[in-house]
Rosetta silent file (secondary structure, phi, psi, omega in degrees, C-alpha in Angstrom):
SEQUENCE: MLSLLDATVPYIDRFKGIRISTRPDAVDGEVLALLRDYRVTAVELGAQSMSDTVLSANDRGHTAEDVRTASRLIQRYDMELGLQMMTGLYQSTDALDRATAEEFVRLRPGTVRIYPTIVMRHTRLGELYESGEYTPQTLDSAVDLCADLLTLFGESGIKVIRAGLHDTPSLRADMLAGPYHPAFRELCESRIMLRKATELLRDKPRGEYVLAVNPRSRSKMTGNQKSNLFALQKRGYDIRITEDNSLSDFEIDLKEKLCS
SCORE:     score description
SCORE:     0.000 S_00000001
   1 L     0.000  -46.671  177.898    0.016   -0.020    0.015 S_00000001
   2 H   -64.603  -35.470 -179.507    2.792    2.390    0.902 S_00000001
   3 H   -66.116  -38.228 -178.666    4.698    1.696   -2.286 S_00000001
   4 H   -70.580  -43.998 -178.193    1.624    2.553   -4.358 S_00000001
   5 H   -68.911  -36.575  178.509    0.878    5.688   -2.371 S_00000001
   6 H   -63.960  -31.206 -178.910    4.530    6.852   -2.490 S_00000001
   7 H   -66.863  -22.686 -178.172    4.360    6.573   -6.351 S_00000001
   8 H   -80.980  -22.375 -172.469    1.616    9.245   -6.316 S_00000001
   9 L   -51.103  -46.708 -174.096    3.627   11.910   -4.403 S_00000001
  10 L   -68.091  -17.636 -170.623    5.362   13.532   -7.366 S_00000001
  11 L  -113.918  -11.375 -169.232    2.097   13.977   -9.219 S_00000001
  12 H   -60.034  -29.185 -176.542   -0.623   14.607   -6.570 S_00000001
  13 H   -63.347  -17.745 -179.024   -0.463   18.403   -6.836 S_00000001
  14 H   -84.078   -7.243 -176.568   -1.995   18.068  -10.374 S_00000001
  15 L  -127.112  167.978 -179.296   -5.168   16.476   -8.954 S_00000001
  16 L   -76.095  -32.163 -179.662   -7.815   17.115   -6.390 S_00000001
  17 L   168.598 -170.155 -178.510   -7.018   13.867   -4.561 S_00000001
  18 E  -114.322  135.730  174.869   -7.037   10.089   -4.770 S_00000001
  19 E  -108.717  128.284  177.318  -10.034    7.768   -4.876 S_00000001
  20 E  -128.347  162.354  172.298   -9.508    4.141   -3.827 S_00000001
  21 E  -129.697  149.395 -175.414  -11.662    1.101   -3.303 S_00000001
  22 E  -158.582  175.620  178.239  -11.174   -1.703   -0.768 S_00000001
  23 L   -74.179  149.410  175.823  -12.845   -4.393    1.311 S_00000001
  24 H   -63.144  -36.112 -178.135  -14.999   -3.185    4.219 S_00000001
  25 H   -82.839    5.040  178.854  -13.007   -5.286    6.687 S_00000001
  26 H  -100.084    1.786 -176.738   -9.693   -3.721    5.556 S_00000001
  27 L  -105.845  132.311  172.318  -10.536   -0.304    6.974 S_00000001
  28 L  -148.924  175.837 -174.770   -9.533    0.977   10.393 S_00000001
  29 H   -62.918  -36.317 -178.503   -8.479    4.307   11.929 S_00000001
  30 H   -63.975  -48.637 -176.834   -4.759    3.658   11.409 S_00000001
  31 H   -65.147  -41.562 -176.815   -5.165    2.959    7.738 S_00000001
  32 H   -68.646  -35.994  172.101   -7.484    5.942    7.177 S_00000001
  33 H   -58.658  -44.814  176.544   -5.120    8.298    8.975 S_00000001
  34 H   -65.921  -41.969  174.830   -2.378    7.229    6.707 S_00000001
  35 H   -58.547  -42.169  177.131   -4.539    7.526    3.554 S_00000001
  36 H   -61.246  -35.337  176.027   -5.464   10.996    4.565 S_00000001
  37 H   -64.643  -27.961  177.012   -1.849   11.971    4.880 S_00000001
  38 L   -93.078   14.287  173.261   -1.340   10.878    1.266 S_00000001
  39 L    66.547   35.954  163.396   -4.369   13.029    0.181 S_00000001
  40 E   -72.847  124.053 -177.660   -6.783   10.215   -0.365 S_00000001
  41 E  -108.686  -14.353 -179.678  -10.146   11.893   -0.566 S_00000001
  42 E  -147.829  133.379 -178.674  -12.583    9.182   -1.286 S_00000001
  43 E  -123.686  122.998  175.940  -12.793    5.554   -0.227 S_00000001
  44 E   -99.933  136.261  177.451  -15.194    3.053   -1.860 S_00000001
  45 E  -105.602  126.013  174.757  -16.220   -0.091   -0.118 S_00000001
  46 E   -76.412   70.856 -172.893  -17.054   -3.286   -1.961 S_00000001
  47 E   -70.337  -48.620  179.124  -20.070   -3.958    0.173 S_00000001
  48 E    70.240  -45.102  175.312  -22.045   -5.928   -2.492 S_00000001
  49 L  -154.652  152.934  173.532  -24.916   -6.813   -0.122 S_00000001
  50 L  -107.423   24.828  173.451  -26.117   -5.899    3.327 S_00000001
  51 L  -104.286  116.246 -179.004  -27.488   -9.373    3.875 S_00000001
  52 H   -62.316  -36.030 -178.550  -25.168  -11.554    5.975 S_00000001
  53 H   -62.468  -44.592 -177.712  -26.821  -14.689    4.467 S_00000001
  54 H   -71.983  -36.813  179.812  -25.934  -13.529    0.911 S_00000001
  55 H   -61.710  -44.326 -178.293  -22.394  -12.390    1.906 S_00000001
  56 H   -65.766  -42.808 -179.213  -21.730  -15.749    3.514 S_00000001
  57 H   -64.199  -26.057 -178.498  -23.158  -17.731    0.642 S_00000001
  58 L  -103.633   13.135  175.938  -20.912  -15.879   -1.811 S_00000001
  59 L    54.271   43.174  179.812  -17.778  -16.229    0.388 S_00000001
  60 L   -72.267  -26.752  175.276  -17.326  -12.491    0.675 S_00000001
  61 L    85.741    1.335  177.871  -15.385  -12.741    3.952 S_00000001
  62 L  -137.146  169.593 -177.982  -17.011   -9.727    5.588 S_00000001
  63 L  -117.916  171.158  177.403  -20.297   -8.913    7.257 S_00000001
  64 H   -64.692  -31.172  179.135  -22.869   -6.135    6.937 S_00000001
  65 H   -70.930  -29.398  174.195  -21.691   -4.738   10.195 S_00000001
  66 H   -59.736  -38.697 -177.163  -18.162   -4.444    8.788 S_00000001
  67 H   -69.330  -41.792 -179.684  -19.700   -2.206    6.052 S_00000001
  68 H   -66.023  -44.862 -179.565  -21.469   -0.025    8.680 S_00000001
  69 H   -62.229  -44.614 -178.400  -18.377    0.332   10.809 S_00000001
  70 H   -65.921  -40.024  178.970  -16.120    1.122    7.924 S_00000001
  71 H   -60.898  -44.929  179.827  -18.590    3.662    6.496 S_00000001
  72 H   -63.336  -41.358  178.547  -18.835    5.545    9.770 S_00000001
  73 H   -64.133  -41.742 -179.430  -15.013    5.617   10.080 S_00000001
  74 H   -62.591  -39.241  176.765  -14.482    6.942    6.551 S_00000001
  75 H   -70.189  -32.978  177.816  -16.972    9.750    7.193 S_00000001
  76 H   -62.954  -31.252 -179.067  -15.373   10.461   10.521 S_00000001
  77 L   -96.426   21.063  174.800  -12.102   11.074    8.770 S_00000001
  78 L    55.632   38.656  175.294  -13.821   13.496    6.378 S_00000001
  79 L  -108.921  148.666  177.544  -13.425   11.386    3.296 S_00000001
  80 E   -68.145  126.184  176.518  -16.064   10.801    0.657 S_00000001
  81 E   -88.684  127.033  172.357  -17.790    7.454    1.141 S_00000001
  82 E  -118.122  140.776 -179.351  -18.527    5.292   -1.861 S_00000001
  83 E  -124.423  135.142 -179.799  -20.540    2.090   -1.678 S_00000001
  84 E  -113.580  135.911  174.991  -20.607   -0.681   -4.306 S_00000001
  85 E  -130.832  155.188  177.839  -23.433   -3.221   -4.548 S_00000001
  86 E  -119.686  133.708  171.712  -24.172   -6.299   -6.703 S_00000001
  87 E   -97.493  152.726  175.781  -27.643   -7.382   -7.689 S_00000001
  88 L    68.560   22.987  176.309  -28.716  -10.976   -8.293 S_00000001
  89 L   -60.913  161.933  173.586  -25.940  -12.596   -6.214 S_00000001
  90 L   -54.334  129.466  179.238  -26.286  -16.298   -5.272 S_00000001
  91 L    67.857   12.372  172.162  -29.116  -16.700   -2.702 S_00000001
  92 L   -92.868  172.987  178.084  -30.153  -13.098   -3.039 S_00000001
  93 L  -142.738  165.873  174.152  -33.573  -11.773   -4.131 S_00000001
  94 H   -55.737  -44.335  179.816  -34.920   -8.526   -5.483 S_00000001
  95 H   -61.392  -37.663  179.287  -36.260   -7.777   -2.057 S_00000001
  96 H   -73.351  -33.458  174.828  -32.884   -8.309   -0.410 S_00000001
  97 H   -66.266  -40.396  173.844  -31.229   -6.168   -3.099 S_00000001
  98 H   -64.699  -38.243  176.377  -33.708   -3.364   -2.462 S_00000001
  99 H   -61.959  -36.654  177.338  -33.056   -3.705    1.274 S_00000001
 100 H   -63.761  -47.311 -177.392  -29.273   -3.285    0.553 S_00000001
 101 H   -60.701  -42.694 -179.850  -30.002   -0.081   -1.463 S_00000001
 102 H   -63.190  -41.260  176.363  -32.235    1.202    1.363 S_00000001
 103 H   -66.812  -41.480  171.798  -29.480    0.629    3.944 S_00000001
 104 H   -49.178  -50.343 -179.975  -27.024    2.331    1.651 S_00000001
 105 H   -56.793  -42.295  178.436  -29.264    5.393    1.667 S_00000001
 106 H   -65.801  -26.697 -178.852  -29.256    5.409    5.519 S_00000001
 107 H   -81.098   -9.739  175.466  -25.412    5.227    5.449 S_00000001
 108 L    53.628   58.103  174.916  -25.452    8.456    3.337 S_00000001
 109 L   -74.026  159.267  174.421  -22.618    7.720    0.885 S_00000001
 110 L   -80.833  -29.228  179.628  -21.538   10.354   -1.601 S_00000001
 111 E  -140.075  157.159  174.676  -21.464    7.857   -4.444 S_00000001
 112 E  -139.456  148.559  169.796  -22.728    4.369   -5.343 S_00000001
 113 E  -120.946  139.034 -179.435  -21.910    1.806   -8.027 S_00000001
 114 E  -120.697  126.027  179.644  -24.396   -0.878   -8.994 S_00000001
 115 E  -123.440  106.592  167.864  -23.167   -4.091  -10.609 S_00000001
 116 E   -62.259  138.961 -174.608  -25.537   -6.844  -11.730 S_00000001
 117 L   -68.747  123.663  177.346  -23.882  -10.176  -11.099 S_00000001
 118 L  -112.039  131.561 -178.689  -22.229  -11.692  -14.155 S_00000001
 119 E   -81.462  125.281 -175.597  -21.160  -15.322  -14.119 S_00000001
 120 E  -113.057  154.686  176.157  -17.504  -15.876  -15.105 S_00000001
 121 L   -67.335  154.177  175.280  -15.685  -19.031  -16.023 S_00000001
 122 L    61.982   36.349  176.611  -13.398  -20.749  -13.549 S_00000001
 123 L  -131.258  161.622  178.264  -15.213  -19.371  -10.512 S_00000001
 124 H   -60.599  -41.722  179.996  -17.326  -20.998   -7.762 S_00000001
 125 H   -64.748  -32.672  174.240  -20.359  -19.093   -9.064 S_00000001
 126 H   -63.534  -36.961  175.542  -19.631  -20.520  -12.499 S_00000001
 127 H   -71.277  -38.342  177.719  -19.755  -23.986  -11.084 S_00000001
 128 H   -64.962  -36.358  178.792  -22.972  -23.300   -9.232 S_00000001
 129 H   -66.472  -47.906 -175.999  -24.453  -21.940  -12.529 S_00000001
 130 H   -69.528  -25.089  176.901  -23.365  -24.959  -14.552 S_00000001
 131 L   -81.647   -6.690  179.853  -24.711  -27.340  -11.935 S_00000001
 132 L    87.306    1.446 -177.829  -28.067  -25.645  -12.127 S_00000001
 133 L   -79.980  -24.916  178.372  -27.916  -24.440   -8.490 S_00000001
 134 L  -122.081  131.423  176.194  -27.670  -20.762   -9.432 S_00000001
 135 L  -118.761  115.047 -179.483  -29.807  -18.940  -11.884 S_00000001
 136 L   -65.965  163.550  171.247  -28.669  -15.419  -12.818 S_00000001
 137 L   -62.849  148.643  165.523  -30.988  -12.480  -13.422 S_00000001
 138 L   -76.856  161.005  176.748  -32.383  -12.028  -16.906 S_00000001
 139 H   -60.485  -42.154  179.813  -31.414   -8.804  -18.571 S_00000001
 140 H   -64.075  -40.065 -178.981  -34.992   -7.524  -18.343 S_00000001
 141 H   -69.974  -38.766  177.651  -35.352   -8.333  -14.610 S_00000001
 142 H   -66.651  -38.053  175.124  -31.985   -6.682  -13.834 S_00000001
 143 H   -61.818  -44.329 -178.671  -32.985   -3.560  -15.787 S_00000001
 144 H   -61.443  -45.309 -179.337  -36.309   -3.421  -13.987 S_00000001
 145 H   -66.772  -47.206 -178.241  -34.655   -3.681  -10.574 S_00000001
 146 H   -71.244  -24.832  170.542  -31.800   -1.353  -11.261 S_00000001
 147 H   -63.699  -37.770  175.531  -34.188    1.268  -12.621 S_00000001
 148 H   -62.475  -45.888 -175.575  -35.840    1.150   -9.238 S_00000001
 149 H   -64.234  -43.346  176.626  -32.427    1.529   -7.497 S_00000001
 150 H   -62.502  -35.783  176.416  -31.339    4.448   -9.701 S_00000001
 151 H   -65.949  -46.435  179.039  -34.585    6.185   -8.837 S_00000001
 152 H   -58.900  -47.084  179.636  -34.169    5.537   -5.162 S_00000001
 153 H   -65.222  -40.529 -176.891  -30.579    6.840   -5.110 S_00000001
 154 H   -64.707  -42.073 -177.389  -31.437    9.848   -7.249 S_00000001
 155 H   -71.453  -15.742  179.906  -34.370   10.864   -5.090 S_00000001
 156 L   -94.685    2.086 -178.341  -32.041   10.456   -2.045 S_00000001
 157 L    71.304   24.130 -176.821  -29.420   12.799   -3.546 S_00000001
 158 L  -106.397  124.777 -175.734  -26.834   10.027   -3.921 S_00000001
 159 E   -81.313  126.859  173.627  -24.818   10.028   -7.161 S_00000001
 160 E   -96.442  114.586 -173.314  -24.590    6.705   -8.980 S_00000001
 161 E   -89.843  -13.129  176.811  -21.242    6.778  -10.733 S_00000001
 162 E  -158.796  140.911  170.102  -21.555    3.459  -12.476 S_00000001
 163 E  -135.572  111.261 -179.934  -24.290    0.952  -13.377 S_00000001
 164 L   100.357  153.630  179.835  -23.211   -2.141  -15.111 S_00000001
 165 L   -74.813  147.287  171.535  -19.751   -3.567  -15.912 S_00000001
 166 L   -67.440  137.610  178.480  -17.262   -1.861  -18.208 S_00000001
 167 L   -73.947  115.955  177.303  -16.982   -3.621  -21.537 S_00000001
 168 L  -134.218  158.097  176.427  -13.592   -5.384  -21.905 S_00000001
 169 H   -59.422  -41.079  179.692  -12.348   -8.243  -24.127 S_00000001
 170 H   -60.661  -42.807  177.919  -11.623  -10.420  -21.000 S_00000001
 171 H   -57.811  -49.062 -176.971  -15.171   -9.966  -19.805 S_00000001
 172 H   -68.249  -33.464 -179.260  -16.677  -11.096  -23.039 S_00000001
 173 H   -71.362  -34.218 -177.027  -14.257  -13.946  -23.343 S_00000001
 174 H  -105.027    6.226 -179.899  -14.854  -15.434  -19.881 S_00000001
 175 E   -76.089  127.586  175.849  -18.472  -14.582  -19.377 S_00000001
 176 E   -96.152  -42.200 -178.325  -20.776  -17.537  -18.963 S_00000001
 177 E  -165.497  176.324  177.401  -24.141  -15.902  -18.231 S_00000001
 178 L   116.753  169.493 -174.449  -25.905  -13.013  -16.595 S_00000001
 179 L   -81.724   65.829  178.821  -27.517   -9.697  -17.465 S_00000001
 180 L   -88.381  137.096  166.984  -24.610   -8.079  -19.334 S_00000001
 181 L  -150.975  132.084 -179.337  -25.167   -5.218  -21.764 S_00000001
 182 L   -57.831  -20.973 -179.289  -22.591   -2.716  -22.871 S_00000001
 183 L  -121.843   45.153 -177.165  -25.067    0.129  -22.377 S_00000001
 184 H   -54.952  -45.012 -178.025  -26.725   -1.246  -19.178 S_00000001
 185 H   -61.922  -37.598 -179.201  -27.240    2.114  -17.576 S_00000001
 186 H   -60.736  -40.372 -179.917  -28.814    3.509  -20.679 S_00000001
 187 H   -61.793  -44.898 -179.479  -31.274    0.572  -20.596 S_00000001
 188 H   -65.903  -41.342  178.838  -32.171    1.354  -16.966 S_00000001
 189 H   -70.116  -33.095  172.419  -32.606    5.034  -17.590 S_00000001
 190 H   -64.147  -34.993  177.105  -34.800    4.286  -20.575 S_00000001
 191 H   -65.476  -38.822  175.921  -36.948    2.090  -18.365 S_00000001
 192 H   -62.323  -43.326  178.179  -37.384    5.011  -15.992 S_00000001
 193 H   -62.038  -40.823  178.857  -38.480    7.220  -18.871 S_00000001
 194 H   -62.655  -42.384  179.480  -40.944    4.620  -20.059 S_00000001
 195 H   -59.356  -43.644 -179.878  -42.441    4.395  -16.589 S_00000001
 196 H   -61.758  -46.242 -179.882  -42.817    8.216  -16.455 S_00000001
 197 H   -60.113  -42.789 -177.546  -44.393    8.328  -19.933 S_00000001
 198 H   -64.669  -39.605  179.397  -46.824    5.513  -19.084 S_00000001
 199 H   -65.182  -41.304  177.953  -47.914    7.304  -15.948 S_00000001
 200 H   -61.453  -35.962 -174.598  -48.461   10.567  -17.785 S_00000001
 201 H   -96.139    1.612 -171.950  -50.634    8.812  -20.372 S_00000001
 202 L   -52.411  -45.404 -177.551  -52.452    6.521  -17.994 S_00000001
 203 L  -103.324   15.965 -179.385  -55.817    8.244  -18.074 S_00000001
 204 L   -90.279  145.389  175.928  -55.433    9.693  -21.569 S_00000001
 205 L   -68.246  151.496  179.721  -57.477    8.376  -24.512 S_00000001
 206 L   -57.186  150.762  178.429  -55.555    6.453  -27.166 S_00000001
 207 E   151.985 -159.377 -176.593  -54.101    8.415  -29.930 S_00000001
 208 E  -105.422  133.151 -175.296  -51.080   10.449  -30.996 S_00000001
 209 E  -132.344  158.783  168.836  -49.209   12.561  -28.458 S_00000001
 210 E  -109.021  131.478  175.701  -46.071   14.693  -28.276 S_00000001
 211 E  -114.285  118.787  176.381  -43.646   14.173  -25.466 S_00000001
 212 E   -94.513  135.798  176.921  -41.030   16.892  -24.884 S_00000001
 213 E  -136.644  166.115  169.335  -37.805   15.929  -23.204 S_00000001
 214 L   -60.624  142.114  177.980  -34.328   17.452  -22.649 S_00000001
 215 H   -51.128  -34.841 -178.819  -32.097   16.826  -25.719 S_00000001
 216 H   -68.822  -16.952 -176.585  -29.843   14.730  -23.499 S_00000001
 217 H  -106.494    8.608 -175.746  -32.794   12.385  -22.779 S_00000001
 218 H   -67.075  -42.143  178.988  -34.108   11.889  -26.263 S_00000001
 219 H   -65.891  -33.802  177.850  -32.406    8.552  -26.765 S_00000001
 220 H   -64.626  -40.780  179.265  -33.528    7.415  -23.364 S_00000001
 221 H   -69.094  -37.308  179.860  -37.164    8.300  -24.137 S_00000001
 222 H   -67.763  -41.538 -179.213  -36.921    6.559  -27.477 S_00000001
 223 L    90.350  157.994  176.259  -35.444    3.430  -25.921 S_00000001
 224 H   -59.119  119.879 -176.755  -32.989    0.904  -27.305 S_00000001
 225 H    53.867   39.874  177.848  -33.993    0.213  -30.905 S_00000001
 226 H    62.998   26.275 -176.447  -37.157    2.358  -30.203 S_00000001
 227 H   -61.386  -36.250  177.538  -38.334   -0.108  -27.613 S_00000001
 228 H   -65.780  -41.772 -179.565  -40.104    2.510  -25.515 S_00000001
 229 H   -65.905  -35.938  176.170  -41.985    3.865  -28.539 S_00000001
 230 H   -68.530  -38.116  178.975  -43.053    0.324  -29.527 S_00000001
 231 H   -63.724  -45.999  176.361  -44.166   -0.384  -25.903 S_00000001
 232 H   -64.837  -33.306  177.567  -46.281    2.699  -25.840 S_00000001
 233 H   -63.241  -39.191 -179.586  -47.674    1.934  -29.291 S_00000001
 234 H   -65.218  -23.936  176.123  -48.886   -1.433  -28.000 S_00000001
 235 L   -86.722   -4.373  175.762  -50.861    0.475  -25.347 S_00000001
 236 L   103.861   13.286 -177.597  -52.428    2.559  -28.090 S_00000001
 237 E  -115.479  117.863  175.865  -50.260    5.631  -27.978 S_00000001
 238 E   -95.299  119.566 -171.555  -48.349    6.873  -31.018 S_00000001
 239 E  -108.026  137.993  169.052  -45.615    9.148  -29.716 S_00000001
 240 E  -117.772  133.858 -176.665  -43.600   11.913  -31.331 S_00000001
 241 E  -100.479  126.847  173.448  -40.633   13.240  -29.379 S_00000001
 242 E  -122.784  166.442 -173.335  -39.574   16.851  -29.330 S_00000001
 243 E  -110.740  139.247  179.382  -36.758   18.545  -27.393 S_00000001
 244 L  -141.892  109.394 -177.830  -36.972   21.250  -24.700 S_00000001
 245 L   -61.479  -18.334 -179.119  -33.834   22.570  -23.106 S_00000001
 246 L   -78.552  -14.129 -178.935  -35.787   23.872  -20.105 S_00000001
 247 L   -86.771  149.698  179.118  -36.590   20.368  -18.882 S_00000001
 248 L   -79.284  174.186 -172.168  -34.377   18.431  -16.515 S_00000001
 249 L   -56.568  -39.697 -177.214  -32.848   15.066  -17.621 S_00000001
 250 L  -111.508   22.194  179.207  -35.705   12.851  -16.536 S_00000001
 251 L   -93.541  139.259  179.303  -38.566   15.296  -16.927 S_00000001
 252 L  -127.097  131.650  177.207  -41.211   14.767  -19.563 S_00000001
 253 E  -110.477  118.336 -178.860  -43.755   17.367  -20.695 S_00000001
 254 E   -84.937  118.407  177.588  -46.856   15.851  -22.233 S_00000001
 255 L   -83.030  175.296  178.052  -48.189   18.033  -25.073 S_00000001
 256 L   -61.952  149.755  175.734  -51.803   18.145  -26.261 S_00000001
 257 L   -63.623  137.218 -176.696  -53.217   15.094  -28.060 S_00000001
 258 L   -86.283  -42.892 -176.161  -52.703   15.545  -31.798 S_00000001
 259 E  -158.293  164.195 -177.458  -55.504   13.362  -33.152 S_00000001
 260 L   -78.244    0.000    0.000  -57.997   10.734  -32.230 S_00000001
């Protein structure tokens, strides 16, 4: 650890600080005092779940209480707390994953990362998958759950700095199964927009409508391969999208019905 931190010393003045990630059970006051001396400003914890049953089943080697203790320590040392969670772990459920997110909110991190579980070759989880003991999330179920989590964290003022794994050649080569998509977050945000549009149109007669969105949100409202427009069309709504810079990223303005 010291050799890595020493390597940053000649360059640290060019940056605001250092962000690191570690295990929850690797954090104590002595380590944090040292990290602060080296201008570490943010520490992320690989919490993954706040269910001890899930953590034990996946051989994580730490407990939920370790996460709570480490989180409080990091904040006590005036560092930004980041928490990472995984959805769809072995022996987890959507309800347990939502409970993890809700406890994250209570811990008040500055940032969160959400990673749906991907099954890799040559791992215990891979063996459980191949034996039929573990069934990973489908892409649609992962998107549905993570759209809920993005909404929860957003409404709580917590920044989600990553949703879904970064696309790499090794990931694609060694992946056995799971809800992987190179634009996973975009799918989740599109699901949020579809939900908002559906709610706006809920009591409206079928027909053609205009939905105005921020230009940054146009692709999210359209959906991957126009999936949101097709979904609304199945409900009887033909949608035309226009852009309005005055709207926030996830805000939708429903215009007047164009025709019967």
